[in-house]
Structure formats: structure tokens, C-alpha cells
Tab-separated table of C-alpha atoms and ligand atoms in Angstrom:
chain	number	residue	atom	x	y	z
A	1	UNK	CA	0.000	0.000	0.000
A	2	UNK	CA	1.282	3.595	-1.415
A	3	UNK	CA	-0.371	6.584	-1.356
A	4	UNK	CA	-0.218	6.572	-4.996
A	5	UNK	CA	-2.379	3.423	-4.477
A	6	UNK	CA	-4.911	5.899	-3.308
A	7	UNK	CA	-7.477	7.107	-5.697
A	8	UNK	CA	-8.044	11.085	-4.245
A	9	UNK	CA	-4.771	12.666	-4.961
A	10	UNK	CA	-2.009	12.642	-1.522
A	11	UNK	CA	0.184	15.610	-2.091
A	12	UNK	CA	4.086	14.865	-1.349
A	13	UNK	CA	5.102	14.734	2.129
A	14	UNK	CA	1.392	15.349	3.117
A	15	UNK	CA	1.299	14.634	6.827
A	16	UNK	CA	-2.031	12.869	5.927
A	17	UNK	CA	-0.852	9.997	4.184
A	18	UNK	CA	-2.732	6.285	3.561
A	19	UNK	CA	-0.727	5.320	6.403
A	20	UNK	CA	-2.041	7.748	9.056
A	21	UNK	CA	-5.794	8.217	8.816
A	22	UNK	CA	-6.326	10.107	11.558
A	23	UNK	CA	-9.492	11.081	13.397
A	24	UNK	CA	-11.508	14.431	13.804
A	25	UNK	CA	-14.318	16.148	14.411
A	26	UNK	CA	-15.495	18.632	11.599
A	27	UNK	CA	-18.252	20.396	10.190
A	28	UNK	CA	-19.016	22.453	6.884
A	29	UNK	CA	-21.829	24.707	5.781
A	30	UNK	CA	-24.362	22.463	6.812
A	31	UNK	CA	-22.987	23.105	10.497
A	32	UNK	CA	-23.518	19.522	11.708
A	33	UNK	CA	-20.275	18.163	13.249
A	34	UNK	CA	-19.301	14.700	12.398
A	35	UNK	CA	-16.861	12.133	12.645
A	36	UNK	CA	-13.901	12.788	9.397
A	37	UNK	CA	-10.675	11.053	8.520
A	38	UNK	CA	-7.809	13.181	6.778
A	39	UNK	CA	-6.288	12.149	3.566
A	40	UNK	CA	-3.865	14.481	1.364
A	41	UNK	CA	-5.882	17.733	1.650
A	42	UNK	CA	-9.267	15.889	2.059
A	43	UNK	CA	-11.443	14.845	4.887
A	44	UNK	CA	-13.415	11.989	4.490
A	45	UNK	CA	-16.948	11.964	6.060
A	46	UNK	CA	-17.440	9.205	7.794
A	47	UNK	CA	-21.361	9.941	8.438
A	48	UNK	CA	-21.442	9.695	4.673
A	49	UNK	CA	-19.144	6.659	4.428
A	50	UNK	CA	-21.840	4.602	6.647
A	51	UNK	CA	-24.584	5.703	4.468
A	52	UNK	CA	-22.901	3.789	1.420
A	53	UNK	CA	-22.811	-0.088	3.472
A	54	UNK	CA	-19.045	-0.648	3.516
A	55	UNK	CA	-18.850	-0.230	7.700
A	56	UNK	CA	-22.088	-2.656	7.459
A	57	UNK	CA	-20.197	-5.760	8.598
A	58	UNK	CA	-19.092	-4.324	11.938
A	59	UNK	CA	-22.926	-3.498	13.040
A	60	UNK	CA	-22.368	-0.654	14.604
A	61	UNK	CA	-25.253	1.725	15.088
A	62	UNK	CA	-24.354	4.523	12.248
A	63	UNK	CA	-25.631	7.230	13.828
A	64	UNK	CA	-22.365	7.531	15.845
A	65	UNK	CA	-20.485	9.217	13.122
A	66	UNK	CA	-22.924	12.484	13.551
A	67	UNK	CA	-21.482	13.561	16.447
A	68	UNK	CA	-19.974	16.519	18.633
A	69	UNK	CA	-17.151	13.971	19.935
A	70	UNK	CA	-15.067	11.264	19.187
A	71	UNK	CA	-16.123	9.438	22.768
A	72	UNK	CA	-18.491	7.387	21.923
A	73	UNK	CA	-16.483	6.136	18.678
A	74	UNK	CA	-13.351	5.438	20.660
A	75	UNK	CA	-15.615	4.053	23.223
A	76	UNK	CA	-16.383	1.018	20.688
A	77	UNK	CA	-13.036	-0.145	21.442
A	78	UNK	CA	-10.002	-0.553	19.165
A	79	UNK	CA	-11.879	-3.877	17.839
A	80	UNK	CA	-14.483	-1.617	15.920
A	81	UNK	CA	-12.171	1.798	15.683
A	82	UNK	CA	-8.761	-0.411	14.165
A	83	UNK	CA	-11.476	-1.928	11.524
A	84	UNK	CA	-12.800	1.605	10.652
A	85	UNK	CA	-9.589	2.671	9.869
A	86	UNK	CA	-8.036	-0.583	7.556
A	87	UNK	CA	-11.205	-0.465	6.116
A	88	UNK	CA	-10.956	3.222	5.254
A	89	UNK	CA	-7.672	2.349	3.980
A	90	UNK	CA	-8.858	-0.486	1.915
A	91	UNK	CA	-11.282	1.390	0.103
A	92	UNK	CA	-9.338	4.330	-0.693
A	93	UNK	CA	-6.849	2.061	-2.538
A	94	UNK	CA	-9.563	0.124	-4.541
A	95	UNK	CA	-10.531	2.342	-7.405
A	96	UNK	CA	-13.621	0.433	-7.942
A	97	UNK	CA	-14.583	1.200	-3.906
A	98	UNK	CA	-18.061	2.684	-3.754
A	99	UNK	CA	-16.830	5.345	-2.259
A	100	UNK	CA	-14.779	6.142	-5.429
A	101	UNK	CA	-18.359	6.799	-7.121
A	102	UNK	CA	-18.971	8.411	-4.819
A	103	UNK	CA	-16.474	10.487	-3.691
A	104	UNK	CA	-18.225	13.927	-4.437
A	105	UNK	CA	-20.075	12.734	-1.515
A	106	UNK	CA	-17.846	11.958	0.823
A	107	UNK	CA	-14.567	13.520	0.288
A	108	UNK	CA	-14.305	17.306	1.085
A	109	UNK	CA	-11.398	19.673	0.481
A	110	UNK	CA	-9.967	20.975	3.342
A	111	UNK	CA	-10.446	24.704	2.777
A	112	UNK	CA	-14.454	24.100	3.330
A	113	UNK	CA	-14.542	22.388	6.423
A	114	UNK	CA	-13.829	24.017	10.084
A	115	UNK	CA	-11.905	21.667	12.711
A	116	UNK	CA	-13.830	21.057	16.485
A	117	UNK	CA	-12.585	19.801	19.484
A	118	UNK	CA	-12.095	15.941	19.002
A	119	UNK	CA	-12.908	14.755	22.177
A	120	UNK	CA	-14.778	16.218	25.662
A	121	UNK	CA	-11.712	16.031	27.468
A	122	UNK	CA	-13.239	15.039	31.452
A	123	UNK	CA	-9.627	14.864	32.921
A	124	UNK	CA	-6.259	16.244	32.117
A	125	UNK	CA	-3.350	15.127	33.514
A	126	UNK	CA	0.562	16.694	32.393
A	127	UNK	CA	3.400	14.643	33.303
A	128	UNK	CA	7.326	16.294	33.684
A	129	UNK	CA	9.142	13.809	31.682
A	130	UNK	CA	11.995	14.600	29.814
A	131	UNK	CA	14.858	14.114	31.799
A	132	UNK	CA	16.612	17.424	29.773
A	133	UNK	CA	13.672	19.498	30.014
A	134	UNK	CA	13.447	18.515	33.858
A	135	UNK	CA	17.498	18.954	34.176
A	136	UNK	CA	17.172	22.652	32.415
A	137	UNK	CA	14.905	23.822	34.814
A	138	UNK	CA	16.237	22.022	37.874
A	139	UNK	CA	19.322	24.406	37.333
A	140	UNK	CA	17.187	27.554	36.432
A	141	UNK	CA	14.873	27.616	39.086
A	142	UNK	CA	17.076	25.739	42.361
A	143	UNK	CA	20.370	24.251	41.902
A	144	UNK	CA	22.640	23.957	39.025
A	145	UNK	CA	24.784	21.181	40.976
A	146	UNK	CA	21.344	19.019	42.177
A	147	UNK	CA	18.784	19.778	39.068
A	148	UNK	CA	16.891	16.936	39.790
A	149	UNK	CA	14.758	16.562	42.408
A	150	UNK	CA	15.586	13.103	44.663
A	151	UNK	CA	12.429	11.722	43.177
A	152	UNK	CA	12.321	12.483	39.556
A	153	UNK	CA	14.257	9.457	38.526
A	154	UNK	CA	11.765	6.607	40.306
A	155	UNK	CA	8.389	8.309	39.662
A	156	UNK	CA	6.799	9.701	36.408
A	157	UNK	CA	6.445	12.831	38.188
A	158	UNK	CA	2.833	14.459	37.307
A	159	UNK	CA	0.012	17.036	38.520
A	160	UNK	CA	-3.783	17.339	37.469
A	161	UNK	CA	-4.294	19.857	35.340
A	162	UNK	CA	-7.119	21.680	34.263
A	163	UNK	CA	-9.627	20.167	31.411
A	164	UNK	CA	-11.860	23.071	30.730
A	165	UNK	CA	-9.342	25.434	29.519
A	166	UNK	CA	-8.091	22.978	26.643
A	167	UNK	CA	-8.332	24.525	22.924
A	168	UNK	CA	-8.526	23.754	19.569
A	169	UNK	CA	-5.607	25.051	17.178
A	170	UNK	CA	-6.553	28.385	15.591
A	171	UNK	CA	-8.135	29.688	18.709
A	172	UNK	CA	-6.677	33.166	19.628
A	173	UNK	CA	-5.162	32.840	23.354
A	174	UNK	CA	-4.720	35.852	25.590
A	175	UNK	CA	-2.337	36.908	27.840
A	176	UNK	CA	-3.154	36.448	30.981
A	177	UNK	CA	-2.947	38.945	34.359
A	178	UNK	CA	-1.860	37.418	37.517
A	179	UNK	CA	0.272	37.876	40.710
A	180	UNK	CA	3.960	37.645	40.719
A	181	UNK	CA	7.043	38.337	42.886
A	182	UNK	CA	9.527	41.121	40.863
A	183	UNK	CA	12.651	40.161	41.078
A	184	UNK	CA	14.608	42.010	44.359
A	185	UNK	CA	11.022	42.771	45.643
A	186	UNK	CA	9.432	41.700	48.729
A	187	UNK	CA	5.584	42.293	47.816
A	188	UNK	CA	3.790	41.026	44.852
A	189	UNK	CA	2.407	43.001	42.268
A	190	UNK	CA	-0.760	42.325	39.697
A	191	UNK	CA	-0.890	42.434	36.246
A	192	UNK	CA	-0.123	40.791	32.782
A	193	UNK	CA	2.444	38.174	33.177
A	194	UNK	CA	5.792	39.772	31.837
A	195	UNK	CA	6.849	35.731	30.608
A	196	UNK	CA	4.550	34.148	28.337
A	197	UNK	CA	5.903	30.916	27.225
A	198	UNK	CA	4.799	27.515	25.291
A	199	UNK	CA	5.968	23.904	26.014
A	200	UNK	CA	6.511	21.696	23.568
A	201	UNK	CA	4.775	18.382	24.268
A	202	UNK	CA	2.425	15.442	22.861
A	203	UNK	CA	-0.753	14.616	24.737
A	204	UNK	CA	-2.333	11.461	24.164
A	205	UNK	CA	-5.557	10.718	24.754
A	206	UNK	CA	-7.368	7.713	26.794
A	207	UNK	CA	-9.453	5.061	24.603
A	208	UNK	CA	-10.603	2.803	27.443
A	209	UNK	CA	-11.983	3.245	30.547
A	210	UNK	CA	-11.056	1.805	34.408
A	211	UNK	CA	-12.936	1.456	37.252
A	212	UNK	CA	-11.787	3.129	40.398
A	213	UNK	CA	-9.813	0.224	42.074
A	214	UNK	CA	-8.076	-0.587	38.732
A	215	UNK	CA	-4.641	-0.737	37.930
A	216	UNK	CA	-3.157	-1.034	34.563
A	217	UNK	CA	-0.053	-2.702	33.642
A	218	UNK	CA	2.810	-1.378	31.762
A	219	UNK	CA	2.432	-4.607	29.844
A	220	UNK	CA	-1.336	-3.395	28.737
A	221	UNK	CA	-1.292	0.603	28.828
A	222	UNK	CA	-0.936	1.129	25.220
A	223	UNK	CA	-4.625	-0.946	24.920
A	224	UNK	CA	-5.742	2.008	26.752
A	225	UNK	CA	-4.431	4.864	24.572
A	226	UNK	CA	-6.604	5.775	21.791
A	227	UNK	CA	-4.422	7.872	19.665
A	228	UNK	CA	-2.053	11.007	20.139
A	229	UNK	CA	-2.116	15.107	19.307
A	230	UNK	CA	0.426	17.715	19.467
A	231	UNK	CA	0.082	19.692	22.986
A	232	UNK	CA	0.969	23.363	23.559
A	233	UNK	CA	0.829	23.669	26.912
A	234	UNK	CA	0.669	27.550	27.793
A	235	UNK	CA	2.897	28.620	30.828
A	236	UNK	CA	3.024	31.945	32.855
A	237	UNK	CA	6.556	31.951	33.806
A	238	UNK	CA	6.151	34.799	36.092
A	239	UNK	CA	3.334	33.450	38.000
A	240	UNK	CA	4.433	30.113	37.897
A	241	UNK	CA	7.642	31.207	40.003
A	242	UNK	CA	6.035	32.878	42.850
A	243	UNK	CA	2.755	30.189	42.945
A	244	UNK	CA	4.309	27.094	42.570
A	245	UNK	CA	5.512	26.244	46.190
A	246	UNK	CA	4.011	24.027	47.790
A	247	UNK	CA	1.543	22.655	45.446
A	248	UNK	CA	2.672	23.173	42.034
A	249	UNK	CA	1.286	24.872	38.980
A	250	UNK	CA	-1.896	26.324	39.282
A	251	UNK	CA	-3.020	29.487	37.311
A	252	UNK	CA	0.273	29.775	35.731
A	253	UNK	CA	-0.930	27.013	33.512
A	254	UNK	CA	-4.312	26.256	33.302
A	255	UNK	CA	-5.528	29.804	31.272
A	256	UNK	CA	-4.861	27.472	28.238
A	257	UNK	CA	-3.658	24.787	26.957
A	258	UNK	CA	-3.776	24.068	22.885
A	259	UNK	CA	-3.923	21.110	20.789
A	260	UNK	CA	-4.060	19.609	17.116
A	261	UNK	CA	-6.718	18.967	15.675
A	262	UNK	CA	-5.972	15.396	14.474
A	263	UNK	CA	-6.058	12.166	16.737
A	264	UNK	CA	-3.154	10.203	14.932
A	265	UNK	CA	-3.746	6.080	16.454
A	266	UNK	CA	-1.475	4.055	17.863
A	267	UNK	CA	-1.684	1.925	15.024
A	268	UNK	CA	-0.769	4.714	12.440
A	269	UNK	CA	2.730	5.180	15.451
A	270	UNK	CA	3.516	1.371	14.886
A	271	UNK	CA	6.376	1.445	12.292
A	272	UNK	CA	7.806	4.444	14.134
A	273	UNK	CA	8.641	2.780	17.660
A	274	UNK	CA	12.226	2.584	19.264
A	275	UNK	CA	14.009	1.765	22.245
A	276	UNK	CA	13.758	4.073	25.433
A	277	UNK	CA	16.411	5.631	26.809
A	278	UNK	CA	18.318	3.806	29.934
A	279	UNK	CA	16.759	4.206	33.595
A	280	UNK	CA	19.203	4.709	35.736
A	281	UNK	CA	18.217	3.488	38.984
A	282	UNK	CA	16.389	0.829	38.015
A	283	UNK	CA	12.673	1.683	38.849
A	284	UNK	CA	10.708	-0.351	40.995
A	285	UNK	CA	8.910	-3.175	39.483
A	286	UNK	CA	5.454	-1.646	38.745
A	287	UNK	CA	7.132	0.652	36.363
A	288	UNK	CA	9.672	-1.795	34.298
A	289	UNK	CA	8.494	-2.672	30.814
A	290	UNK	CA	9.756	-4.750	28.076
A	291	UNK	CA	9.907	-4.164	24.211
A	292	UNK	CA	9.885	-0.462	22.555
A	293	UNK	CA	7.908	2.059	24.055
A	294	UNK	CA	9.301	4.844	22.410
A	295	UNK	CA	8.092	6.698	19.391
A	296	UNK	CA	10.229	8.176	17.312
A	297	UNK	CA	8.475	11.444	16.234
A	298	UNK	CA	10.095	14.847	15.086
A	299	UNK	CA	8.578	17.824	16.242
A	300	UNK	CA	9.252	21.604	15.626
A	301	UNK	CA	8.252	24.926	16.994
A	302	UNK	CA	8.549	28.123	14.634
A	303	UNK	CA	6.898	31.690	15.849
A	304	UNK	CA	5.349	33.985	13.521
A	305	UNK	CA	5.496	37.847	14.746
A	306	UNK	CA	2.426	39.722	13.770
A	307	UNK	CA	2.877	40.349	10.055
A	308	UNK	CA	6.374	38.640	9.919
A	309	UNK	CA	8.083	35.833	9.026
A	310	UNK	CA	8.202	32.244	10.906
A	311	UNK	CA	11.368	30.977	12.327
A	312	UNK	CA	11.947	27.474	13.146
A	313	UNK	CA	13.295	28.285	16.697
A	314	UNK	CA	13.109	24.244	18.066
A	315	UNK	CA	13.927	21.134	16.689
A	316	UNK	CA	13.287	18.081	18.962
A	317	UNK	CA	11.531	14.490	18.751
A	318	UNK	CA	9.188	12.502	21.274
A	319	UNK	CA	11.648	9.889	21.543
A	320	UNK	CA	13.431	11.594	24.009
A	321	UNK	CA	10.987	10.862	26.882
A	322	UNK	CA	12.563	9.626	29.463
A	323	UNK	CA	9.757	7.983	30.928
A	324	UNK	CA	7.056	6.780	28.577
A	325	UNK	CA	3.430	6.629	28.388
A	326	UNK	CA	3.198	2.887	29.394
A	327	UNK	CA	5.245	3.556	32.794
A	328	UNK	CA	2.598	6.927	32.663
A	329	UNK	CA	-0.543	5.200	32.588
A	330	UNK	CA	0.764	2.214	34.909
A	331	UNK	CA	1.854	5.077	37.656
A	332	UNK	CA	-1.350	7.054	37.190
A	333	UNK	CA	-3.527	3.881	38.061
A	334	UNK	CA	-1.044	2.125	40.354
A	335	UNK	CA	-3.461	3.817	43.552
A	336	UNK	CA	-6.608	2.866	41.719
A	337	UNK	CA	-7.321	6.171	40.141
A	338	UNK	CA	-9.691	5.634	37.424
A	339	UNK	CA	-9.506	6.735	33.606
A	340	UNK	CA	-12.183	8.022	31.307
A	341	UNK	CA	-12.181	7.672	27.142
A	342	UNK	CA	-11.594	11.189	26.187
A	343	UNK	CA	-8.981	11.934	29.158
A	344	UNK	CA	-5.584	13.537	28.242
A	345	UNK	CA	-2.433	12.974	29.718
A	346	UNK	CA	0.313	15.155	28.437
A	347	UNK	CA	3.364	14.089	28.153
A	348	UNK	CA	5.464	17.382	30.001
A	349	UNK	CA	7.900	19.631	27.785
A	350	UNK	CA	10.156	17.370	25.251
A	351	UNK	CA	13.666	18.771	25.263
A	352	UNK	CA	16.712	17.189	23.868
A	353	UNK	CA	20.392	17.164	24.899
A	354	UNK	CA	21.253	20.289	22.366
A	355	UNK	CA	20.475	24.107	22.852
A	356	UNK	CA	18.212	24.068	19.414
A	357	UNK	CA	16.016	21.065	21.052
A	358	UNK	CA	14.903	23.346	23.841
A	359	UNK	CA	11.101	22.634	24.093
A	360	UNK	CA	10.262	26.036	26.460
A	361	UNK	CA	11.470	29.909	25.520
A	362	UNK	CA	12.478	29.713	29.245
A	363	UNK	CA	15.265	27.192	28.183
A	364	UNK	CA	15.970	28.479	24.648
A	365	UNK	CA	16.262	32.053	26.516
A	366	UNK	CA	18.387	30.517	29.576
A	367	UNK	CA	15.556	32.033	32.179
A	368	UNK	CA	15.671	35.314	30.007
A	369	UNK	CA	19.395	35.689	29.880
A	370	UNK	CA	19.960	35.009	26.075
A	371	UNK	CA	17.779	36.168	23.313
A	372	UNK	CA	16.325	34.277	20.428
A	373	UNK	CA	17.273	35.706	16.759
A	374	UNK	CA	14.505	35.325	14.689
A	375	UNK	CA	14.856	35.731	10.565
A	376	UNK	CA	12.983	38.930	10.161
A	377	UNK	CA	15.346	40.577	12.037
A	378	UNK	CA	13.223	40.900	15.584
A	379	UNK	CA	14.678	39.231	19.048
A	380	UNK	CA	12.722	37.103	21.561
A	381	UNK	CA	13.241	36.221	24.988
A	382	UNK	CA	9.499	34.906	25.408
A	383	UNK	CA	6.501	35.554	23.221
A	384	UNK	CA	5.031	39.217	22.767
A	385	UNK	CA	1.327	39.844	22.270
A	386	UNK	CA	0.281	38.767	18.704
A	387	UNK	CA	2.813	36.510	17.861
A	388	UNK	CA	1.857	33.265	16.591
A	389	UNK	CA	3.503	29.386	18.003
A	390	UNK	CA	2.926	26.749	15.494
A	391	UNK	CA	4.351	23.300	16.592
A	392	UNK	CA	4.360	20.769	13.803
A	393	UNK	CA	5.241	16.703	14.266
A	394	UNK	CA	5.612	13.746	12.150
A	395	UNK	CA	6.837	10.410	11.794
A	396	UNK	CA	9.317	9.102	8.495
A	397	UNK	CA	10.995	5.837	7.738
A	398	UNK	CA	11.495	4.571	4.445
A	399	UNK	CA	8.438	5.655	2.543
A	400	UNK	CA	5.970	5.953	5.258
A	401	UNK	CA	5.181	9.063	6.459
A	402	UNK	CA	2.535	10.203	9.089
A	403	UNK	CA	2.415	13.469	10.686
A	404	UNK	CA	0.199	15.199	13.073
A	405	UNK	CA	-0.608	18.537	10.676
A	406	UNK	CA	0.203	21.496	13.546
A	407	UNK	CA	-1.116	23.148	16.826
A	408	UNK	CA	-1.135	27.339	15.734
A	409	UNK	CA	-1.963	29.777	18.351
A	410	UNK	CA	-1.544	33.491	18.171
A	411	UNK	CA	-1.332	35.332	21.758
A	412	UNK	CA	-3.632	38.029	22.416
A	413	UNK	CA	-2.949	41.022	24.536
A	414	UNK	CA	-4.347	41.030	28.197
A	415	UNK	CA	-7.422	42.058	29.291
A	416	UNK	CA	-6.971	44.891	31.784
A	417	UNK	CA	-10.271	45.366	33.887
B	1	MN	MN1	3.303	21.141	30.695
């Protein structure tokens, strides 16, 4: 199977290739969201797909694919959701498919459809765990000697985050006002947070539920990942430093958080997995894992000024993680704490070992000590009002080549009351 097997036209190094078929939830000018599928530059309607037999076989109420959500799709299990998907795949590469005939029906061009939320996201969880992302700000914000906490190497360190506040790409965010600590002050001030920064990170998103009681394996977590999105996980730098002890984050990070529109499966990840880096300790038991639980995906961040140019101003790849989303899930549950289809569970800032890998402005910038060159000639320590992030991914070996489109957010001035 090639894309050029594929009868609607796959555009060269489209992220959307015959490998990927990703999920989403769109609508056009009839307004009714449904359940799509990208290929090339087209989505494929899958509320028109049902009307034309071929998902017959699986007797599955059809109705499902008109939908706000993805939930109760995913909810049918990967028996029912992997079939949808080789099945889609199947058809697009038979030129006598019935959906060939009629593809005026079902295949849209991208330019005439708007993007929704894929899932109702009922819990969010964001995990810290890149060891060099961790290490960077170890250093920055305690000790350059001791970065890393006595913990951080036996738990997938975590904190809940907030679910409502979780956006679709394109959606404008703003700059939010808040307390802070100046620096040589001893009384904080109000007002728009002076250090505006994105972190680079993949959020993946639950595709089977547990009861409360439950734990989950590290042997069975990826049964309970649906698929995966990119995850711009807006930080208040400023705020973030004088609110975090004791508790952690709080409003430093949950005015926003954005994602991609596209749920990309596990199975589309398959060809793309590789060995984790070495734990050193060993971890205890309930977190050891055999095979490769890696992914090797590259991701990018460039920032667009208002009415410039974009700059690619981070290069680094999910494979990286020092601890990965099996150990995640397995840690998460290892108490009994239950999981919902639709949750997300970010995987924390991915950095790499070099100073281009940086997955924060906070570590590109050194804390605000360096500045960031970007091409049309304007500097950046973090991001000014109207600039836009856009954080691309995608996966490439050999031929094969799925991607994850991109997460774009501009940054909207605060709103002074
Ligand atoms: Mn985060």
C-alpha cells in the first residue's frame, strides 16, 4: 500500500498519508459536526461513508459518526475503531470502492470544512518527563549542581491539570494577568504576566476506561491509549515562580492549553517505535516494561510575529521521553485512580540534549538571559502579544510518512479590567 495506491490525490510529504488516517471532528456549511478522517488535503466523512454499506459488517449503530465527539467512537473499542480505519484504507486504494463513485459525496477539500474539538476532554493530567527538560529547569529555578529533584528518577512525576481550559488550534489565546514576585522585591504586584511561554509536548488521549480500584499494567497501557495530538501547553513563567511552592502549577498554567486537531492512532505510530532511553536506577517493578515504548516522532516549533516571518526556533523528537506513556498510565492507576475515554495525559515539555532542542522559551532564553534571533530581524526572549507558536510533528521511515498537521496559536494582549 502507497499513497499513490490511493485514488483522491495525496500531495508529497502530506502529513495525511494512507498510512495515518487520523481522526476528527469537523463540520461544513451544513454546520452539523461529524466524525472525518484526513487524507492528502481531504477529509473523508465518515457519516457519509456509513450511508454507502461498507462499515455494514461491523454493526455498529451509524448514527455515531454524527457527532460533537469522538467518545463514543473510541468508546467502541479498538476492535471496531482499528477496523474503521483498515477499512478506510482499503477502500481508498480500490478504485472500484463505492466510495470512489462516490467520492463527491464523501470527500471534502480541506479549505471548506472548520476543525472542532475531538474529544470532551473530562480529565487532564501533564506529566514532567523529559529528563533534559526537567534537568534545564532544575538548574534555572534551584540548583545547578542538584537539578533533579531526589524523586524524579523513580516516579513519572505528574500534577492534574485543568480540562476546561483545553483549545482547539486556531483559537486566539490571551495573555493572561496574575500575581507575581519582581525580582529584588518583597511584595507582589498584579498584572499581565511579563513571561509568556509555550511547552513543547504530545498529549495522548485515553481510549478505554477503568474502574476506580483498577490498575493497569505497563504490559497493557498502550490498549488504553486511543491515539495522540500535538500539545501546547501555555505557561506563565512569572506566576508560575512565585505560585508554585508548595503545590505546584496552578493558574500559571491552566488559562490554556492548545492542541491539534488530528487524533493520529497508535496503530498509524507502529512502524515508528524505538528503544527508550536507559533508567538509571532501576525503577521499581510496577514501572519496568519490556519491548519499545518509544516513538520516534520529530517535532518543531517556529513563531510567527504579527505580520512577519516564521522561524523554526526548536527542533526536537518525542523519543526523548525519558519515561514513557506505558510507565505513565501504569503510575497514574497504580493507587486505583480511574480513567475516562476522552482523558488527556500530556506528556510534560520534550527537550533534547542540544540548545536548538529546547522545548520552552524559558530554556531556549536561559531564564531570560539570552535572546532568540529570529529571521525577520526581531529578538525574543518569550513571546510578545500577537505573535503566533505553530508546533508541527511527524513520523518518516522509508516511505511511510505520518504526521500530526500542527497546533497554531496566536497570543492576544491582556485584558486589563
Ligand atoms: Mn506542561
Amino acid at each position: 500500500m502507497t499513497n499513490t495506491d490511493c485514488w483522491i490525490p495525496i500531495p508529497e510529504n502530506s502529513d495525511f498519508s494512507i498510512h495515518n488516517i487520523p481522526f476528527g471532528i469537523f463540520s461544513d456549511s451544513n454546520s452539523t459536526k461529524r466524525i472525518g478522517v484526513a487524507i492528502g488535503d481531504h477529509i473523508i466523512d465518515l457519516s457519509k461513508v456509513a450511508k454507502t454499506g461498507v462499515f455494514d459488517k461491523l454493526n455498529i449503530d451509524n448514527r455515531i459518526f454524527t457527532n460533537e465527539f469522538l467518545n463514543p467512537f473510541i468508546d467502541l473499542g479498538k476492535s471496531i475503531t482499528t477496523q474503521v480505519r483498515t477499512i478506510i484504507q482499503k477502500e481508498l486504494t480500490n478504485e472500484s470502492s463505492i466510495l470512489n463513485k462516490e467520492s463527491v459525496f464523501v470527500a471534502i477539500h480541506k479549505s471548506s470544512v472548520m476543525m472542532h474539538m475531538p474529544v470532551f476532554v473530562g480529565d487532564y493530567t501533564d506529566f514532567y518527563s523529559s529528563i533534559e527538560h526537567a534537568t534545564n529547569i532544575g538548574k534555572m529555578f534551584r540548583d545547578p549542581e542538584n537539578a533533579l529533584l531526589p524523586n524524579w528518577r523513580h516516579i513519572p512525576v505528574g500534577y492534574h491539570g485543568r480540562a476546561s481550559s483545553i483549545v482547539l488550534s486556531g483559537v486566539n489565546v490571551r495573555r493572561p494577568m496574575g500575581q507575581t514576585l519582581p525580582m529584588g522585591e518583597t511584595q507582589p504586584v498584579f498584572g499581565p504576566s511579563q513571561r509568556i511561554d509555550f511547552e513543547l509536548e504530545m498529549a495522548y488521549i485515553i481510549g478505554k476506561k477503568t474502574e476506580l480500584g483498577d490498575t493497569v499494567s505497563t504490559a497493557n497501557a498502550e490498549k488504553y491509549i486511543f491515539g495522540k495530538v500535538l500539545f501546547n501547553d501555555w505557561s506563565a513563567r512569572d506566576i508560575q515562580k512565585w505560585e508554585y511552592v508548595p503545590l505546584g502549577p496552578f493558574l500559571a498554567k491552566n488559562f490554556a492549553s492548545s492542541i491539534s486537531p488530528w487524533i493520529v492512532t497508535m496503530e498509524a505510530l507502529e512502524p515508528f517505535r524505538v528503544e527508550s532511553p536507559k533508567q538509571e536506577p532501576k525503577v521499581l517493578p510496577y514501572l519496568s516494561f519490556s519491548g519499545m515504548r518509544n516513538f520516534d516522532i520529530s517535532l518543531e516549533v517556529a513563531l510567527k510575529p504579527d505580520k512577519g516571518v516564521e522561524t523554526i526556533i526548536s527542533r526536537s523528537n518525542f523519543k526523548y521521553m525519558y519515561w514513557n506513556m506505558s510507565q505513565q498510565i501504569a503510575h497514574h492507576t497504580i493507587n486505583g485512580c480511574n480513567l475516562n475515554v476522552g482523558d488527556m495525559l500530556g506528556s510534560g515539555t520534550i527537550s533534547g540534549k542540544s540548545e536548538d532542542s529546547y522545548g520552552s522559551m524559558i530554556e531556549l532564553s536561559w531564564g531570560g538571559q539570552k535572546t532568540i534571533k529570529l529571521d525577520g530581524g526581531e529578538e525574543r526572549k518569550f513571546i510578545n502579544d500577537l505573535d503566533t507558536v505553530i508546533m508541527r510533528g511527524f513520523c518518516e521511515k522509508g516511505q511511510i510518512r505520518v504526521g500530526f498537521g500542527e497546533v497554531s496559536t496566536k497570543l492576544l494582549p491582556a485584558k486589563r479590567n
